[in-house]
Amino acid sequence: MKKSNKYIGLMSGVALSLALGACGPQESGEGSSGGEAAEEQDRELIVWEDIEKADGIRDAVAQFEEENDVTITIVEKPYAQQIEDLRLDGPGGTGPDVLTMAGDQIGTAVIEGLVKEVAVEEDVQSIYTDAAMQSQMVDGKVYGLPKAVESTILYYNKDLITEEELPATLEEWYEYSKETATGDQFGFLALFDQIYYAQSVMSGYGGYIFGQDADGNYDPTDVGLNNEGSIEGANYIQKFYDEGLFPAGIIGEQGINVLESLFTEGKAAAIISGPWNVDPFTDAGVNFGMAKLPELDNGENMSSFIGVKSYNVSAYSENAELAEELLVFLANEENSRTRFEETQEVPAVEALANDPVVAESEVAQAVAEQSIFAELTPNIPSMNEVWTPADSALQTIATGKAEPEDALNQAVETIEGQIEATHGGN
Amino acid sequence: MQARKIALLLSILPGLGQFYNKQWIKGLLFLGFGISFFVVFGDLLNMGFWGLATLGTEVPRDNSIFLLAEGLIAIIVTIFGLAFYYVNLRDAYKNGQRRDENRPMSSLKRDYQNLIAQGYPYLISGPSLFILIFAVIFPILFSFALAFTNYDLYHSPPANLADWVGFDTFAKIFTVDIWRSTFFSVLGWTVIWTLVASTLQVALGIFMAVLVNQKDLRFKKFYRTVLVLPWAVPGFVTILIFAGLFNDSFGAINNDILAMVGIDAIPWLTDENWTKLALILMQGWLGFPFIFLVTTGVLQSIPDDLYEAARIDGASIFAQFRNITMPMILIATAPVIITQYTFNFNNFNIIYLFNGGGPSVPGSTAGGTDILVSWIYKLTLQSSQYSLAAALTILLSVFVIAIALWQFRRTDAFKEGA
């Protein structure tokens, strides 16, 4: 019995090594030439649109279908999640041809090779605002077209403060908050424990996240979050928390919910938030107005991050040329206007800023005005390492656990360490 | 040459040995299976083993991650194939031996009857074993394998290929400063959290069960229902509601409950230690009903005679509890209690939903209350560090498995093949 096992084992080994000979794919670059024929027959495109935003492009899509004799399927998906889904659906063959995503994800998507470079003419590019177009560029190449822009703006409760009374500077808001704030009533509130909001102040004093060269390329080795301006800004931020003008309850993970409910309950006169809150606040029955962010006491306007939502072509698209045409068509001036009428997403087309449809909208106006002072969220992958340490530092500043200078120095150290560890050598 | 050796040698090609033994049908079956195995799985095996060895050589044709998955499936299929091959060789050898000894060979019918008679349990559990291999073993192998690659943002398909890097990722955890310091501080809290939170919920559950089980207590059903309620509400709802209640400035706990007794507001969500306390208390609240139920069941099965005898011997109530009740409970519920510990070790929900692992602590890449799983989750999502996350997962499983094994062995929970 023992002996037989030895024989059997030996022979299994022989057989296995025989079977393993000559492995691997026999041909390389499969399907690169076979694709042409398929392209002719199957003229179908899939578009991933943001959730509840499909109405904005339905007419445009129908028109494009007719003109180009294609069938287009629109699928709604939360835009922040599309790139994630593309990673699996793309190679699986069920992915989109055109998708939408946030401008600051493009750097990552390009490195992973998930989106295609698009060849759009100079005259197409020039209809968008510079900043919006800039967000679609990586190393000087264009990877998409802007669909909509977002920026944080000031919401104020008209029952508590009128448009005429609106303080023009943050310092005046500070005074206003001091006068009006009682235990459960607040003046001006913002989530300054998060870099997304706090950068508005810190950048106004000269702080920056990544240094930029003359062409606008970011330098991940130059982190400016602990420079003089950033520290000055953080010091300024801290006094709101120190003096109890910002309650501790709006700090941290659940802070945003608390902030928004304070505003809808009429317990806060003004808050900083994004255009995504127009509908919720309207539904909540708040009598509110919108404006650009106030000025700082050094005369600079508060900055903000512009978020650009874009249309991009999937690298897995089998009809890339057609998809590219669709991309240009969807993002053109006329369709941008229609989309704004349907979905209230502020278009990135420069000429539309003065279009009556857009100009009459308070939110679009506020976003457009604020955009002048806004900066792009850096779209390089190293930005992923910034959010958490920067938020942590600001949170410890807000809770008074750390001095701004120490906290920011430490944050930059962590950020640089993380960038070195995860992006180093690339 | 002996027939068994000839049969064995011929069986290198499945079926030939059986033909030599003049077992035509069986031979045909083996041959048929053998050929169809290679026809059906040939491509998979070819691509799989090549992919597993190289993880792809050319972009965008090769997708390292898919190749890795394919390779693992190929390995599993190969193991099945080898098992079949072994059966084939063994059968040829056995029957050859029978020929040598001039005994009648086992016919197909006999084999079948043998299989039904002796192998019935295996036959029945076969299909579920098969599913288990693909639903449980395959994903584990996959994440295990990922830990030994350099799969991250810069080595992601379709633009780039991943590569095998051996133990580099593990080495990184312990050599890169920010990761090492974070790893150990997170591990420390994870262990404390596991021990304290689980012990609290178990102790509370047993205590309540013993209390409610007292003979003289009236309205037992009422108490039992109330005590099980925390379990009846979905956990995530409870956690989110608690997150609101614990809010520093607006939560009911600070504003109403503590203010009523004259205690100043406590920074539940902005101070690391208070958040930890809140988490442990909440987990006690969420976790005790289960233990309470199990213990109640055990208590009702303890025969009264034991207590009667103890009373006659003059044992005090505490002596009765210590020498009768407690051992009975522990023997019966030990496996359940151990699973509470392993569950809390990986209790992602409560940590993540309550305060997102926060509040922040200076100079750390994890929040003050992050446990290993929630930290791994953040790492993967925010920095696309897939291989690092896989490596950490392995370390984490090693801990859980070691603790569980040690406890199971100590308590002899699975003695007697139960």
JSON list of N, CA, C and O in Angstrom, two decimals, chain B residues 164-185:
[
{"chain": "B", "resi": 164, "resn": "TRP", "atom": "N", "xyz": [4.40, 39.97, -8.89]},
{"chain": "B", "resi": 164, "resn": "TRP", "atom": "CA", "xyz": [4.65, 39.33, -7.60]},
{"chain": "B", "resi": 164, "resn": "TRP", "atom": "C", "xyz": [5.80, 40.04, -6.92]},
{"chain": "B", "resi": 164, "resn": "TRP", "atom": "O", "xyz": [6.83, 40.31, -7.53]},
{"chain": "B", "resi": 165, "resn": "VAL", "atom": "N", "xyz": [5.62, 40.37, -5.62]},
{"chain": "B", "resi": 165, "resn": "VAL", "atom": "CA", "xyz": [6.72, 41.02, -4.92]},
{"chain": "B", "resi": 165, "resn": "VAL", "atom": "C", "xyz": [7.07, 40.30, -3.62]},
{"chain": "B", "resi": 165, "resn": "VAL", "atom": "O", "xyz": [7.82, 40.82, -2.81]},
{"chain": "B", "resi": 166, "resn": "GLY", "atom": "N", "xyz": [6.52, 39.11, -3.43]},
{"chain": "B", "resi": 166, "resn": "GLY", "atom": "CA", "xyz": [6.86, 38.36, -2.23]},
{"chain": "B", "resi": 166, "resn": "GLY", "atom": "C", "xyz": [6.39, 39.08, -0.97]},
{"chain": "B", "resi": 166, "resn": "GLY", "atom": "O", "xyz": [5.27, 39.56, -0.91]},
{"chain": "B", "resi": 167, "resn": "PHE", "atom": "N", "xyz": [7.27, 39.16, 0.00]},
{"chain": "B", "resi": 167, "resn": "PHE", "atom": "CA", "xyz": [6.87, 39.70, 1.30]},
{"chain": "B", "resi": 167, "resn": "PHE", "atom": "C", "xyz": [7.10, 41.21, 1.42]},
{"chain": "B", "resi": 167, "resn": "PHE", "atom": "O", "xyz": [7.04, 41.75, 2.50]},
{"chain": "B", "resi": 168, "resn": "ASP", "atom": "N", "xyz": [7.36, 41.89, 0.28]},
{"chain": "B", "resi": 168, "resn": "ASP", "atom": "CA", "xyz": [7.65, 43.32, 0.32]},
{"chain": "B", "resi": 168, "resn": "ASP", "atom": "C", "xyz": [6.58, 44.12, 1.05]},
{"chain": "B", "resi": 168, "resn": "ASP", "atom": "O", "xyz": [6.88, 45.00, 1.85]},
{"chain": "B", "resi": 169, "resn": "THR", "atom": "N", "xyz": [5.31, 43.79, 0.74]},
{"chain": "B", "resi": 169, "resn": "THR", "atom": "CA", "xyz": [4.23, 44.58, 1.34]},
{"chain": "B", "resi": 169, "resn": "THR", "atom": "C", "xyz": [4.21, 44.41, 2.84]},
{"chain": "B", "resi": 169, "resn": "THR", "atom": "O", "xyz": [4.01, 45.37, 3.58]},
{"chain": "B", "resi": 170, "resn": "PHE", "atom": "N", "xyz": [4.43, 43.18, 3.29]},
{"chain": "B", "resi": 170, "resn": "PHE", "atom": "CA", "xyz": [4.47, 42.94, 4.74]},
{"chain": "B", "resi": 170, "resn": "PHE", "atom": "C", "xyz": [5.62, 43.71, 5.36]},
{"chain": "B", "resi": 170, "resn": "PHE", "atom": "O", "xyz": [5.50, 44.31, 6.42]},
{"chain": "B", "resi": 171, "resn": "ALA", "atom": "N", "xyz": [6.77, 43.66, 4.66]},
{"chain": "B", "resi": 171, "resn": "ALA", "atom": "CA", "xyz": [7.94, 44.36, 5.17]},
{"chain": "B", "resi": 171, "resn": "ALA", "atom": "C", "xyz": [7.64, 45.85, 5.30]},
{"chain": "B", "resi": 171, "resn": "ALA", "atom": "O", "xyz": [8.02, 46.49, 6.27]},
{"chain": "B", "resi": 172, "resn": "LYS", "atom": "N", "xyz": [6.90, 46.38, 4.30]},
{"chain": "B", "resi": 172, "resn": "LYS", "atom": "CA", "xyz": [6.57, 47.80, 4.31]},
{"chain": "B", "resi": 172, "resn": "LYS", "atom": "C", "xyz": [5.78, 48.18, 5.56]},
{"chain": "B", "resi": 172, "resn": "LYS", "atom": "O", "xyz": [6.01, 49.25, 6.13]},
{"chain": "B", "resi": 173, "resn": "ILE", "atom": "N", "xyz": [4.82, 47.33, 5.94]},
{"chain": "B", "resi": 173, "resn": "ILE", "atom": "CA", "xyz": [3.99, 47.66, 7.10]},
{"chain": "B", "resi": 173, "resn": "ILE", "atom": "C", "xyz": [4.87, 47.94, 8.30]},
{"chain": "B", "resi": 173, "resn": "ILE", "atom": "O", "xyz": [4.58, 48.81, 9.11]},
{"chain": "B", "resi": 174, "resn": "PHE", "atom": "N", "xyz": [5.96, 47.19, 8.40]},
{"chain": "B", "resi": 174, "resn": "PHE", "atom": "CA", "xyz": [6.79, 47.33, 9.59]},
{"chain": "B", "resi": 174, "resn": "PHE", "atom": "C", "xyz": [8.00, 48.24, 9.40]},
{"chain": "B", "resi": 174, "resn": "PHE", "atom": "O", "xyz": [8.73, 48.49, 10.34]},
{"chain": "B", "resi": 175, "resn": "THR", "atom": "N", "xyz": [8.21, 48.71, 8.17]},
{"chain": "B", "resi": 175, "resn": "THR", "atom": "CA", "xyz": [9.37, 49.58, 7.97]},
{"chain": "B", "resi": 175, "resn": "THR", "atom": "C", "xyz": [8.99, 51.03, 7.69]},
{"chain": "B", "resi": 175, "resn": "THR", "atom": "O", "xyz": [9.71, 51.93, 8.08]},
{"chain": "B", "resi": 176, "resn": "VAL", "atom": "N", "xyz": [7.86, 51.23, 6.98]},
{"chain": "B", "resi": 176, "resn": "VAL", "atom": "CA", "xyz": [7.46, 52.62, 6.72]},
{"chain": "B", "resi": 176, "resn": "VAL", "atom": "C", "xyz": [6.95, 53.23, 8.03]},
{"chain": "B", "resi": 176, "resn": "VAL", "atom": "O", "xyz": [6.02, 52.70, 8.64]},
{"chain": "B", "resi": 177, "resn": "ASP", "atom": "N", "xyz": [7.56, 54.32, 8.43]},
{"chain": "B", "resi": 177, "resn": "ASP", "atom": "CA", "xyz": [7.29, 54.87, 9.77]},
{"chain": "B", "resi": 177, "resn": "ASP", "atom": "C", "xyz": [5.82, 55.11, 10.06]},
{"chain": "B", "resi": 177, "resn": "ASP", "atom": "O", "xyz": [5.29, 54.67, 11.06]},
{"chain": "B", "resi": 178, "resn": "ILE", "atom": "N", "xyz": [5.14, 55.85, 9.15]},
{"chain": "B", "resi": 178, "resn": "ILE", "atom": "CA", "xyz": [3.77, 56.23, 9.48]},
{"chain": "B", "resi": 178, "resn": "ILE", "atom": "C", "xyz": [2.86, 55.02, 9.56]},
{"chain": "B", "resi": 178, "resn": "ILE", "atom": "O", "xyz": [1.90, 55.01, 10.32]},
{"chain": "B", "resi": 179, "resn": "TRP", "atom": "N", "xyz": [3.17, 53.98, 8.79]},
{"chain": "B", "resi": 179, "resn": "TRP", "atom": "CA", "xyz": [2.31, 52.79, 8.86]},
{"chain": "B", "resi": 179, "resn": "TRP", "atom": "C", "xyz": [2.60, 51.98, 10.11]},
{"chain": "B", "resi": 179, "resn": "TRP", "atom": "O", "xyz": [1.71, 51.46, 10.75]},
{"chain": "B", "resi": 180, "resn": "ARG", "atom": "N", "xyz": [3.88, 51.86, 10.44]},
{"chain": "B", "resi": 180, "resn": "ARG", "atom": "CA", "xyz": [4.22, 51.04, 11.59]},
{"chain": "B", "resi": 180, "resn": "ARG", "atom": "C", "xyz": [3.62, 51.61, 12.87]},
{"chain": "B", "resi": 180, "resn": "ARG", "atom": "O", "xyz": [2.96, 50.91, 13.62]},
{"chain": "B", "resi": 181, "resn": "SER", "atom": "N", "xyz": [3.82, 52.94, 13.05]},
{"chain": "B", "resi": 181, "resn": "SER", "atom": "CA", "xyz": [3.31, 53.51, 14.30]},
{"chain": "B", "resi": 181, "resn": "SER", "atom": "C", "xyz": [1.79, 53.42, 14.34]},
{"chain": "B", "resi": 181, "resn": "SER", "atom": "O", "xyz": [1.21, 53.10, 15.37]},
{"chain": "B", "resi": 182, "resn": "THR", "atom": "N", "xyz": [1.16, 53.67, 13.18]},
{"chain": "B", "resi": 182, "resn": "THR", "atom": "CA", "xyz": [-0.30, 53.57, 13.16]},
{"chain": "B", "resi": 182, "resn": "THR", "atom": "C", "xyz": [-0.74, 52.14, 13.42]},
{"chain": "B", "resi": 182, "resn": "THR", "atom": "O", "xyz": [-1.65, 51.90, 14.21]},
{"chain": "B", "resi": 183, "resn": "PHE", "atom": "N", "xyz": [-0.07, 51.19, 12.78]},
{"chain": "B", "resi": 183, "resn": "PHE", "atom": "CA", "xyz": [-0.47, 49.80, 12.93]},
{"chain": "B", "resi": 183, "resn": "PHE", "atom": "C", "xyz": [-0.49, 49.38, 14.40]},
{"chain": "B", "resi": 183, "resn": "PHE", "atom": "O", "xyz": [-1.46, 48.81, 14.88]},
{"chain": "B", "resi": 184, "resn": "PHE", "atom": "N", "xyz": [0.57, 49.73, 15.12]},
{"chain": "B", "resi": 184, "resn": "PHE", "atom": "CA", "xyz": [0.62, 49.25, 16.50]},
{"chain": "B", "resi": 184, "resn": "PHE", "atom": "C", "xyz": [-0.37, 49.99, 17.40]},
{"chain": "B", "resi": 184, "resn": "PHE", "atom": "O", "xyz": [-0.96, 49.38, 18.29]},
{"chain": "B", "resi": 185, "resn": "SER", "atom": "N", "xyz": [-0.57, 51.30, 17.13]},
{"chain": "B", "resi": 185, "resn": "SER", "atom": "CA", "xyz": [-1.54, 51.98, 17.99]},
{"chain": "B", "resi": 185, "resn": "SER", "atom": "C", "xyz": [-2.95, 51.47, 17.70]},
{"chain": "B", "resi": 185, "resn": "SER", "atom": "O", "xyz": [-3.76, 51.30, 18.60]}
]
